[in-house]
Coordinates of C-alpha atoms and ligand atoms in Angstrom, one line a residue:
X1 CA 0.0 0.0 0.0
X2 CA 1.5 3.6 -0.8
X3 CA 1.5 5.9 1.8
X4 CA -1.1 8.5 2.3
X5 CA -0.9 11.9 0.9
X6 CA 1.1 13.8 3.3
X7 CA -1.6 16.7 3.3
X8 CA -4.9 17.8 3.5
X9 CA -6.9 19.5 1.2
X10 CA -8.1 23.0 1.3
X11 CA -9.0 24.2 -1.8
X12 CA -10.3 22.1 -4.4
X13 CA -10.7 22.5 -8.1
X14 CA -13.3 20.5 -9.8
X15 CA -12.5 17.7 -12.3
X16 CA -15.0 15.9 -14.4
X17 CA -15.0 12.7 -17.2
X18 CA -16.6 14.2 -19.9
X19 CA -18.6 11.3 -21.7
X20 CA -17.2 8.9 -24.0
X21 CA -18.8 10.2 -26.8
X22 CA -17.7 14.0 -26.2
X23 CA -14.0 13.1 -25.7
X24 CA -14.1 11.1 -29.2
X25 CA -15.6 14.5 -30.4
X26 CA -12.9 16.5 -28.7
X27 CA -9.7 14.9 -29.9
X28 CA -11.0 14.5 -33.8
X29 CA -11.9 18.0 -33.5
X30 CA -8.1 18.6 -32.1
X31 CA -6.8 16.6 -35.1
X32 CA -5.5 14.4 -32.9
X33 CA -3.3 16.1 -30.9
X34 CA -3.3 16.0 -27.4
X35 CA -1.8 19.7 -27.3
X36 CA -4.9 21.2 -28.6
X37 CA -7.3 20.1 -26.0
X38 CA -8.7 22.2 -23.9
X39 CA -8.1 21.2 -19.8
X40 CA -12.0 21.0 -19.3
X41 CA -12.1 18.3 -21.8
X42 CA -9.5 16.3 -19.5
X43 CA -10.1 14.1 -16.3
X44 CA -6.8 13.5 -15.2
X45 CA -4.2 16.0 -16.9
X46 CA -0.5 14.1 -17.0
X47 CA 0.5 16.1 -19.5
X48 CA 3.7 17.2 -17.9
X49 CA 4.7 18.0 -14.0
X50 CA 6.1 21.3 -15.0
X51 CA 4.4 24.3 -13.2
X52 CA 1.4 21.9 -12.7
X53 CA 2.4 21.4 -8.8
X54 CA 0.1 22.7 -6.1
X55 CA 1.6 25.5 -3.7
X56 CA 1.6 24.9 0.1
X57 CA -0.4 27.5 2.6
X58 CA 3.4 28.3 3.4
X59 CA 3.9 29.4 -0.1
X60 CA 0.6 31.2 -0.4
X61 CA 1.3 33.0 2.6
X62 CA 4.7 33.8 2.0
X63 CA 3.5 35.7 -1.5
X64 CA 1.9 38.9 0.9
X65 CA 5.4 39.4 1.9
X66 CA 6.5 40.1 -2.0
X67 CA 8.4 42.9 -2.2
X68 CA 7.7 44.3 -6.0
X69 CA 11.1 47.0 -5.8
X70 CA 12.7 46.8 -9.2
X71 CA 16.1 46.7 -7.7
X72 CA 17.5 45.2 -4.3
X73 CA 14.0 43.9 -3.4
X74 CA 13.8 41.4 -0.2
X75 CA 12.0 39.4 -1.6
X76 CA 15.5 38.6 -4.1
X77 CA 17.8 38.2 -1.2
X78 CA 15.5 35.7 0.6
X79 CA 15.5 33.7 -2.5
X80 CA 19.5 33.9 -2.6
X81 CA 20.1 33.4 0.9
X82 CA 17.8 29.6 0.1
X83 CA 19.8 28.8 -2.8
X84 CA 23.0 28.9 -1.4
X85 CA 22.0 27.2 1.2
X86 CA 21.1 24.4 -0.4
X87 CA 23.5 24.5 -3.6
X88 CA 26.7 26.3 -1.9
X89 CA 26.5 28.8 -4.8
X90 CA 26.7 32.5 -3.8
X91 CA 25.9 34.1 -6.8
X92 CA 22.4 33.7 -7.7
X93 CA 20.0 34.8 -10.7
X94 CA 16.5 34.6 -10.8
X95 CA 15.0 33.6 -14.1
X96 CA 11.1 33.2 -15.7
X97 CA 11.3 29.9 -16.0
X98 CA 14.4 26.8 -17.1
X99 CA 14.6 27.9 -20.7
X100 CA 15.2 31.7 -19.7
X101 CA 18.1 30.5 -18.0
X102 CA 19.8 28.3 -20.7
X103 CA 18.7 31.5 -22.5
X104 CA 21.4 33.3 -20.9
X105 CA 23.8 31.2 -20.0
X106 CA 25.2 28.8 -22.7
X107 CA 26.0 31.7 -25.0
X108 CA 28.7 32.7 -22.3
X109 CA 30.1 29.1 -22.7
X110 CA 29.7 28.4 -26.4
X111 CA 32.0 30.7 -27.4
X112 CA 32.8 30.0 -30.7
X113 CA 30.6 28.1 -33.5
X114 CA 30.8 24.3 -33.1
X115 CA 32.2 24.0 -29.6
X116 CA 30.4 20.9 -28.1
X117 CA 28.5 20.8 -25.2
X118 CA 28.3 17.3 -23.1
X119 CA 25.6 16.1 -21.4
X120 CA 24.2 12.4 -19.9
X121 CA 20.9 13.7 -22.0
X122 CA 19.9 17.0 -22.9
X123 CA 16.4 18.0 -22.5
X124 CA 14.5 19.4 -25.8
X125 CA 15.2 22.9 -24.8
X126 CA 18.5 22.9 -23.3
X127 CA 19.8 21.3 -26.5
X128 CA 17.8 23.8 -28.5
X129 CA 19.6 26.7 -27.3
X130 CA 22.6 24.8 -27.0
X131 CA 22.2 25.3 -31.2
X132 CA 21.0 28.2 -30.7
X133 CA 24.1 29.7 -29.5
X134 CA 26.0 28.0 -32.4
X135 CA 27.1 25.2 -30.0
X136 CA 26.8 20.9 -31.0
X137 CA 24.6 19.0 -27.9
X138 CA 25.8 15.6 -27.3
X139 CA 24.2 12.6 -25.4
X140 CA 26.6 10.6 -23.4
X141 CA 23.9 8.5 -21.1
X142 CA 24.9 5.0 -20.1
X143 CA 23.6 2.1 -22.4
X144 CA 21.3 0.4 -19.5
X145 CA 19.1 3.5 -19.9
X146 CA 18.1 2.4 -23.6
X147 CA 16.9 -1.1 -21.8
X148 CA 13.2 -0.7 -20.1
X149 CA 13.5 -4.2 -18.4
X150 CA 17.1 -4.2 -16.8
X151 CA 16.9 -3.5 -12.4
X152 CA 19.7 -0.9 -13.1
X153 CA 18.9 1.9 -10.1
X154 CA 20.9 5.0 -11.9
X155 CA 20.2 4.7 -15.7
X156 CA 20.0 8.5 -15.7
X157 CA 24.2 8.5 -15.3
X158 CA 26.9 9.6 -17.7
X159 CA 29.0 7.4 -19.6
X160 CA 32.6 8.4 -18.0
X161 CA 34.6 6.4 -20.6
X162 CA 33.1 7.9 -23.1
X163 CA 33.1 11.5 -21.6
X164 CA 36.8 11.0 -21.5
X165 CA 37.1 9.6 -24.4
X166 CA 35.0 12.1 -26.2
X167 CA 37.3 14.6 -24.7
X168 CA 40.5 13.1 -25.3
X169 CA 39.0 13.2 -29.3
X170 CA 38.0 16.2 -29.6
X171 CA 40.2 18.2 -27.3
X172 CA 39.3 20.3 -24.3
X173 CA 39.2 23.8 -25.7
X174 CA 36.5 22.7 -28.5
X175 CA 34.4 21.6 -25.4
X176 CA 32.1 24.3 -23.7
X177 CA 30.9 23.0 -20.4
X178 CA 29.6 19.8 -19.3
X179 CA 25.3 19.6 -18.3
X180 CA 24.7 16.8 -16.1
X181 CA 20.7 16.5 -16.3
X182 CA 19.0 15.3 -12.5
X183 CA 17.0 13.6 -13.0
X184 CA 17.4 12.5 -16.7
X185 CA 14.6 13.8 -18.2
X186 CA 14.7 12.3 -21.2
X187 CA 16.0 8.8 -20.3
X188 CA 13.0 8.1 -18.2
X189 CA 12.8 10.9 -15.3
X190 CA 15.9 8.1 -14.0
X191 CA 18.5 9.1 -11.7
X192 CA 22.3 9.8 -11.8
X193 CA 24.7 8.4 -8.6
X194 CA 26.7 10.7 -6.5
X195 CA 29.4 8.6 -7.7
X196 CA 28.6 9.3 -11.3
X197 CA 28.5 12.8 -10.2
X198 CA 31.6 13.3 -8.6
X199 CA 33.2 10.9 -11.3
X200 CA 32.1 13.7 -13.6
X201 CA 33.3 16.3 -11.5
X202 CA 36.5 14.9 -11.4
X203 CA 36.8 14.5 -15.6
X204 CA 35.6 18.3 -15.7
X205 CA 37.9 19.8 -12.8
X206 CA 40.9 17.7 -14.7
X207 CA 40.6 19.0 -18.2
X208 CA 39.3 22.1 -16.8
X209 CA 36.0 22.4 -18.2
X210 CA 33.0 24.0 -16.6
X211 CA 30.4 21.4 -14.8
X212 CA 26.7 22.9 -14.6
X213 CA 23.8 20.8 -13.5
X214 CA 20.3 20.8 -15.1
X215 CA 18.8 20.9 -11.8
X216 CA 14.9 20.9 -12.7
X217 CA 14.1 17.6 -10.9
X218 CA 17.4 17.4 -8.5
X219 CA 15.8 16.8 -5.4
X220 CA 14.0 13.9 -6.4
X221 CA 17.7 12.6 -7.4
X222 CA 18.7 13.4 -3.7
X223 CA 15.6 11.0 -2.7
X224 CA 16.8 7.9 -5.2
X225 CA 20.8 8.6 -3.9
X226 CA 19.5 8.0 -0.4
X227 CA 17.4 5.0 -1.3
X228 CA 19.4 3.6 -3.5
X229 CA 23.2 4.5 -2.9
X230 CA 25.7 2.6 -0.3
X231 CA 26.1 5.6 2.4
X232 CA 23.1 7.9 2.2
X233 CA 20.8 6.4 3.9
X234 CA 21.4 8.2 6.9
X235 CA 21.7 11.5 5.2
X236 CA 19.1 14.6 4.8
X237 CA 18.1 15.1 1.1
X238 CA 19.7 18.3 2.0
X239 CA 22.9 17.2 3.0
X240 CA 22.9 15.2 -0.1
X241 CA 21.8 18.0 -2.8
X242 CA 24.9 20.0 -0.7
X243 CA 27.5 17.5 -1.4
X244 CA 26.3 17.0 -5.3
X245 CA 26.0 20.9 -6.4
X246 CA 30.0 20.7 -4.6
X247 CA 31.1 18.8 -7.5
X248 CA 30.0 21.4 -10.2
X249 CA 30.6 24.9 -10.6
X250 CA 27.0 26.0 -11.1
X251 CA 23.4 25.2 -12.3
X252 CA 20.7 26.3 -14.7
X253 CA 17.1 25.6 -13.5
X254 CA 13.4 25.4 -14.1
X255 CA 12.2 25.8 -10.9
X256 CA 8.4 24.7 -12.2
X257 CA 9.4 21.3 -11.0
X258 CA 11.2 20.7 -8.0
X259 CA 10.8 24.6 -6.9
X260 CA 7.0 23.8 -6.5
X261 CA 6.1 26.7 -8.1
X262 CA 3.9 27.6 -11.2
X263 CA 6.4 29.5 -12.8
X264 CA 10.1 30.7 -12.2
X265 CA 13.9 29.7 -12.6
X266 CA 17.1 30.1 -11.3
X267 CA 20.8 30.4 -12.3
X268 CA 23.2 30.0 -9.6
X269 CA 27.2 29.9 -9.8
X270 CA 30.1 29.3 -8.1
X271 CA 32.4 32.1 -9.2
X272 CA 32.1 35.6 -9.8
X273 CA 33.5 35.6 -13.3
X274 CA 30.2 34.0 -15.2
X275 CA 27.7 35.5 -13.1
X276 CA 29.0 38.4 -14.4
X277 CA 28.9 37.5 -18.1
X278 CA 25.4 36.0 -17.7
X279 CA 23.9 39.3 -15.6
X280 CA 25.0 40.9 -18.9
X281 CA 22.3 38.6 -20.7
X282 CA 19.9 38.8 -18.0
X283 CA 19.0 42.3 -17.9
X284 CA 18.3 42.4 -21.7
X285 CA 16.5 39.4 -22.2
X286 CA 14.7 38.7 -18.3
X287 CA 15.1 41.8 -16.3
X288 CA 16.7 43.3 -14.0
X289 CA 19.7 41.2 -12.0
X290 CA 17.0 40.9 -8.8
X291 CA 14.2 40.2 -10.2
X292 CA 14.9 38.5 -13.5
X293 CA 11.4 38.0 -15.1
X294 CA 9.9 37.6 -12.1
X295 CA 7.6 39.5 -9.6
X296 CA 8.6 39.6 -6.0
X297 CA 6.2 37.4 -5.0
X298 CA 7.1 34.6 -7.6
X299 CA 10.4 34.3 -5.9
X300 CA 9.2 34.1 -2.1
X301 CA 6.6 31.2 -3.5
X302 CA 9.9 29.6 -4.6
X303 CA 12.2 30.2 -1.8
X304 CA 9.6 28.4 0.6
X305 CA 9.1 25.7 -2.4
X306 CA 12.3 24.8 -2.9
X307 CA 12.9 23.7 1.1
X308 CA 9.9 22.5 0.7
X309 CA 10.6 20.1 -1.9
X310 CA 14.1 18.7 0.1
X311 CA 11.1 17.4 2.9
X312 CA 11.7 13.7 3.5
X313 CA 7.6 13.1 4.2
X314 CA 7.3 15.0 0.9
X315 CA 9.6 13.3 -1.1
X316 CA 8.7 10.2 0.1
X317 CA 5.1 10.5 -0.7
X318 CA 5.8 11.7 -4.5
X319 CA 8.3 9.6 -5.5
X320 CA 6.4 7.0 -4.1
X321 CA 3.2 8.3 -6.0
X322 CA 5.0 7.8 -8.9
X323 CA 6.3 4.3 -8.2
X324 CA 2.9 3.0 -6.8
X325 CA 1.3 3.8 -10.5
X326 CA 4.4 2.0 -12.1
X327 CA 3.6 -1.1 -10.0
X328 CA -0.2 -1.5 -11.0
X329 CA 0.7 -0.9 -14.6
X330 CA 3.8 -3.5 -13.8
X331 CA 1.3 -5.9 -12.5
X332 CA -1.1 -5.8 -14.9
X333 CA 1.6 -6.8 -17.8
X334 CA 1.9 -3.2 -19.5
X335 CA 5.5 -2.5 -20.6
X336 CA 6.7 0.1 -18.6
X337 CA 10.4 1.9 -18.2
X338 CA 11.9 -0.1 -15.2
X339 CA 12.5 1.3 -12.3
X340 CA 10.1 4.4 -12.1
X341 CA 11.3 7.2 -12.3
X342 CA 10.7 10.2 -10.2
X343 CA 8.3 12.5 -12.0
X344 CA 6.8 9.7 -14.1
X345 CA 5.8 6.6 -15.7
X346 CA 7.3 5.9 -19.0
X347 CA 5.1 3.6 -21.0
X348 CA 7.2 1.4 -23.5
X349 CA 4.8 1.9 -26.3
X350 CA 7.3 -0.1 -28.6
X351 CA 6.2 -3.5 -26.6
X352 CA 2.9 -2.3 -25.8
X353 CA 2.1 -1.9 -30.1
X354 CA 4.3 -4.0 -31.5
X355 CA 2.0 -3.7 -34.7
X356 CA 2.4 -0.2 -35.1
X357 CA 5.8 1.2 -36.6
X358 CA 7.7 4.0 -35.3
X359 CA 7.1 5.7 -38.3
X360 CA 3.3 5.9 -37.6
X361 CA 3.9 6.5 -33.8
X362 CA 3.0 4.3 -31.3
X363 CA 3.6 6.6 -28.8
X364 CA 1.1 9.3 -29.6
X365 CA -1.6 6.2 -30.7
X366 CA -1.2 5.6 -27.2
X367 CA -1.6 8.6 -26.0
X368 CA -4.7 9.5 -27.6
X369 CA -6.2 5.8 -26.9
X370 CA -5.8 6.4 -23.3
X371 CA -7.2 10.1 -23.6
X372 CA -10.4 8.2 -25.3
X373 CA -10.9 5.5 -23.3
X374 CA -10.6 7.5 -19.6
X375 CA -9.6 11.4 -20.1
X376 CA -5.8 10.8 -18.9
X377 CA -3.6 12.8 -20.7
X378 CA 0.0 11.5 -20.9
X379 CA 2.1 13.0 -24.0
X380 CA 4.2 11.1 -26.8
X381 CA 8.2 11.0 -26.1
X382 CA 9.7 9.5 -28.8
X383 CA 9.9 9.5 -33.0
X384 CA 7.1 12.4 -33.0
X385 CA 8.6 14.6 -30.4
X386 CA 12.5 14.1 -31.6
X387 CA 11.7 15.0 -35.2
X388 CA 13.8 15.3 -38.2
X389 CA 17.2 16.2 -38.7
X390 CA 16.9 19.7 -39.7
X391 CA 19.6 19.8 -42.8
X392 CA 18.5 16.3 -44.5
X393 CA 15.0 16.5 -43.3
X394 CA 14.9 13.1 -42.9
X395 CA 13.3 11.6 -39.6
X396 CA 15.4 11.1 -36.7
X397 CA 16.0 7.9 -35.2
X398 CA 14.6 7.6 -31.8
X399 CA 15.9 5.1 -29.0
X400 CA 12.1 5.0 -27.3
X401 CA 9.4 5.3 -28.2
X402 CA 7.4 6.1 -24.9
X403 CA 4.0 7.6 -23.7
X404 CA 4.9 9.8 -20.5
X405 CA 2.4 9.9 -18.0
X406 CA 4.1 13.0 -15.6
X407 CA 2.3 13.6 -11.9
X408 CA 1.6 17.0 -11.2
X409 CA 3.2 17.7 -7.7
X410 CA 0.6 17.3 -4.7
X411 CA -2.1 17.4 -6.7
X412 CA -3.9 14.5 -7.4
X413 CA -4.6 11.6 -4.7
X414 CA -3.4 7.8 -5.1
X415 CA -7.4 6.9 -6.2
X416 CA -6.0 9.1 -9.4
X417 CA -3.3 6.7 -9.8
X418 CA -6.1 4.0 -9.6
X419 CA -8.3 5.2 -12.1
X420 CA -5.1 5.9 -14.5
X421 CA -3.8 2.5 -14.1
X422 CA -7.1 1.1 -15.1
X423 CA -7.5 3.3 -17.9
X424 CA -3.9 1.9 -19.7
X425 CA -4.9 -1.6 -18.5
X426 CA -8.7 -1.6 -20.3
X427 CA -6.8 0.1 -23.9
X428 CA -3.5 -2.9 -23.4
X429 CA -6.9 -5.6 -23.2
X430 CA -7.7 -4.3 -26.7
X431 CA -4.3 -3.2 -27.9
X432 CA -4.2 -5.4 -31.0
X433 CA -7.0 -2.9 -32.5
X434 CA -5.0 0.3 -31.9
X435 CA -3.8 2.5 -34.9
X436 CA -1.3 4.0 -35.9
X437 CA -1.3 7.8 -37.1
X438 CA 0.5 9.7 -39.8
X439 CA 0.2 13.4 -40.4
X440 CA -2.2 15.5 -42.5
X441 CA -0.4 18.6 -41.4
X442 CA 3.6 18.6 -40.3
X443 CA 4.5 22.0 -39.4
X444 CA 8.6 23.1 -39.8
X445 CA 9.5 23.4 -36.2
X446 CA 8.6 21.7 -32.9
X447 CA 6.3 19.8 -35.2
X448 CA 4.2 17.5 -31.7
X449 CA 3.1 21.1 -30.4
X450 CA 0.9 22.1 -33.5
X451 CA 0.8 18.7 -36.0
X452 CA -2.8 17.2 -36.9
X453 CA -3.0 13.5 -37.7
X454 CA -5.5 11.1 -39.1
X455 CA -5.5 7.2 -38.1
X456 CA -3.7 4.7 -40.5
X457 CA -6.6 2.1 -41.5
Ligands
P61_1 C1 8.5 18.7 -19.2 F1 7.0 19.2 -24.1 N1 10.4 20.2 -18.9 O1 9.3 17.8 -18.9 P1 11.0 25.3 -18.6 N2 15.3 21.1 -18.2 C2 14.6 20.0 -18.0 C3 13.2 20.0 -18.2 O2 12.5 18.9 -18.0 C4 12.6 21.2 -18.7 C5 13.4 22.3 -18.9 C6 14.8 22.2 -18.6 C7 9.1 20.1 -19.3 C8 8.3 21.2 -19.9 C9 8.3 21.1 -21.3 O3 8.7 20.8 -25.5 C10 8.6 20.9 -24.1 O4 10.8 25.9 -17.3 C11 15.2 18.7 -17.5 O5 9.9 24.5 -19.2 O6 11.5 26.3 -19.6 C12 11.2 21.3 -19.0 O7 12.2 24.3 -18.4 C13 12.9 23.6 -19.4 C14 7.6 20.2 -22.1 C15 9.1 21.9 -22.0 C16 7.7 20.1 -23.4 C17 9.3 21.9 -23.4 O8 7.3 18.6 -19.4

C-alpha cells in the first residue's frame, strides 16, 4: 500500500470525465493532438509535471510578503540566501522559467561556432539553445538507460569512458561546459549516482572544463541517492543536494518542478567571473539582476518551495506516487520503463504496439487511446517529439518510443493513480486494435506542439 498523501486539502478544483462520446468528439476535433485540447475536456491531466504542482499555505502565505522594488527587493535576497544554502552557490540569478536561464547562460560558454557541449541527455530545450548559440549537444547517457527491463537503479548517469574519451578526441578547448541532467529527463525521469556525479566532477575539474547541472528535478535525485546509494541512507536530502552541487561549478534551473512553483527559474554559480557574463544577458533578455522575469512574490513562493521540496515526508510520498502507478501498470503486464522514475511513468509503447511502426507513432496512438478510453492525458516521447534532422530532413532515429504519464506535484490523490492505471490496462486488453497515425499537417518546427494527424486504417 502507498503511503497517504502527506496533506490535507483545502481548496479544491473540480475535475470531471466528460462522456465517451464528447471526448471522441474533442480529440477529432483537435486533429489528434493531445496539445490542442482544452483542460476542461480532460479528467486527469499528465500532460507534464512542469508548473502543474500545487503550492503549500506556506507558499501562499509567503506571496503577501513580496516585495515588488525593481532593484534590491527582499524578496530577491531571501530567495539567494535559500539557494546557497542548499546548492553552496553564492551568486544567484533569478529567471522566468528553465529555458530563460539556458537563455542566458550557454551563449557565455559556447564561445565559438561548433564547440560541443556534453551532457548524460539534454532536455529538448537545453539542447535547442545549445544550437542556438551555435554550439553541437551531445548525449553521453549510459547504455542500460536504452533497456526498459534491466533492475539498473541510476540509468539517468553519464558514460565516464566515453566522456573522457570524447574529450580526449576532440580536445578540451572545443568543449564548452559539461550539463549533467538530474534527473534525466529524457531517459526516463531516472537518476544519476553521486558517484557518477563526482566521477564527472572529477573528468571536468581535470581538463578544466565547466560542470553545470540541469537541476529541474534534483531533489527527487537526492531521494533515489538516499534510497538507493551505499552511504546515504542516513543523510538529509539536504545534505545530499549540498554535497552533489560541490562537484560542479554551477546550475541552470526550471524551478516549475522541484521549486514547487507555477512558474520561475534560477541560475546560480560558483564564481564571480560567469555571473558576471550571464547578468550581462539577463537584464536584456529577463530583467533586472534581482528580479529577472519575475515579480517579488514569484520568488518568495519559490524560496519556501524549494525547502519544501528537500522534505523527507514530501519526497517520500511523491516519488512513491510515482512508483505505486508503475507497479499497478507493472502488475497488470503493460510495458513500462523499469524502475520508475521520479516524475513519471514511462510507458514502453514499442512493446505495448508491437504492430504499429515508429514511423506511424506508437507513442502518440497511445496517448490519444488512453485520452479516449478514460480522459488521462500522458504525451508522446519519442519518433514524434525528436523530429527530423533539420539539414537532411529526414526523420530522426529515436531510442524510445514512450508515452509519459508526468504527476503533477501534490495534486492529485493515489485513487487518481487507480483510475489511471485502469485506464492503460482496459486500452493494453484491446491493444491489438490500436492505430497508428501519420500526419495530414507537419508543421517546420517543434512539429508535436501544432501537427494534426488522421488514423492509418
Ligand atoms: C517537461 F514538451 N520540462 O518535462 P522550462 N530542463 C529539464 C526539463 O525537464 C525542462 C526544462 C529544462 C518540461 C516542460 C516542457 O517541449 C517541451 O521551465 C530537465 O519548461 O522552460 C522542462 O524548463 C525547461 C515540455 C518543455 C515540453 C518543453 O514537461
Amino acid at each position: 500500500m502507498p503511503r497517504g498523501e502527506p496533506f490535507k486539502i483545502k481548496m479544491v478544483e473540480p475535475i470531471r470525465l466528460i462522456p465517451r462520446e464528447e471526448r471522441e468528439a474533442a480529440i477529432r476535433r483537435a486533429g489528434y493532438n493531445i496539445f490542442a485540447l482544452r483542460s476542461s475536456e480532460v479528467y486527469i491531466d499528465l500532460l507534464t509535471d512542469s508548473g502543474t504542482g500545487a503550492m503549500s499555505q506556506e507558499q501562499w502565505a509567503a506571496m503577501m510578503r513580496g516585495d515588488e522594488a525593481y532593484a534590491g527587493a527582499a524578496s530577491y535576497f531571501r530567495l539567494r540566501e535559500t539557494v546557497e544554502a542548499i546548492t553552496g552557490y553564492p551568486y544567484v540569478l533569478p529567471t522566468h522559467q528553465g529555458r530563460g536561464a539556458e537563455r542566458v547562460v550557454l551563449p557565455n560558454l559556447i564561445t565559438r561556432p561548433g564547440m560541443y557541449v556534453l551532457s548524460n541527455m539534454f532536455f529538448d530545450t537545453t539542447r535547442a539553445h545549445v544550437q542556438l548559440a551555435g554550439g553541437r549537444p551531445v548525449d553521453l547517457v549510459v547504455p542500460e538507460a536504452a533497456d526498459t527491463e534491466t533492475e539498473y537503479p541510476f540509468k539517468g548517469n553519464m558514460d565516464l569512458n566515453r566522456l573522457e574519451a570524447f574529450i580526449q578526441e576532440h580536445g578540451r578547448e572545443n568543449i564548452a561546459c559539461i550539463v549533467m541532467t538530474v534527473t534525466n529527463n529524457s531517459a526516463g525521469g531516472q537518476p544519476v549516482s553521486m558517484a557518477n556525479i563526482r566521477a564527472t566532477g572529477e573528468i571536468a575539474r581535470r581538463y578544466g572544463i565547466p560542470l553545470l547541472f540541469d537541476a529541474a528535478r534534483y531533489a527527487e535525485n537526492c531521494w533515489f541517492i538516499k534510497q538507493r546509494e551505499p552511504g546515504y541512507a542516513d543523510k538529509s536530502p539536504r545534505e545530499i543536494a549540498r554535497e552533489m552541487f560541490s562537484y560542479g561549478d554551477g546550475m541552470m534551473m526550471s524551478a516549475k518542478k522541484d521549486g514547487l512553483v507555477n512558474i520561475g527559474g534560477l541560475v546560480a554559480f560558483r564564481d564571480q567571473e560567469l555571473y558576471e557574463k550571464v547578468g550581462g544577458l539577463l537584464v536584456p533578455y529577463e530583467g533586472f539582476l534581482t528580479y529577472g522575469g519575475l515579480a517579488g512574490r514569484d520568488m518568495e513562493a519559490m524560496a519556501v518551495g524549494l525547502m519544501e521540496a528537500l522534505d523527507a515526508d514530501y519526497l517520500a510520498h511523491r516519488v512513491g506516487q510515482v512508483e505505486y502507478l508503475g507497479r499497478l501498470l507493472r502488475d497488470a503486464g503493460v510495458p513500462i520503463q523499469w524502475p520508475v522514475g521520479g516524475h513519471a511513468v514511462f510507458v514502453d509503447a514499442k512493446k505495448f504496439l508491437p504492430h504499429i511502426p515508429p514511423e506511424q507513432f506508437p507513442g502518440h496512438a497511445l496517448t490519444i487511446e488512453t485520452y479516449i478510453e478514460g480522459g488521462v492525458r500522458g504525451v508522446e516521447v519519442g519518433s514524434l517529439m525528436i523530429g527530423r534532422d533539420p539539414e537532411t530532413g529526414k526523420q530522426l532515429p529515436s531510442p524510445f518510443e514512450f508515452m509519459r504519464l508526468a504527476i503533477p506535484r501534490r495534486v492529485y490523490t493515489s485513487r487518481h493513480m487507480e483510475d489511471v492505471a485502469e485506464t492503460l490496462i482496459r486500452v493494453y486488453q484491446r491493444r491489438e486494435k490500436v492505430r497508428g497515425v501519420r500526419f495530414t499537417y507537419e508543421p517546420k518546427v517543434l512539429r508535436h506542439f501544432t501537427a494534426r494527424f488522421e488514423f492509418v486504417d
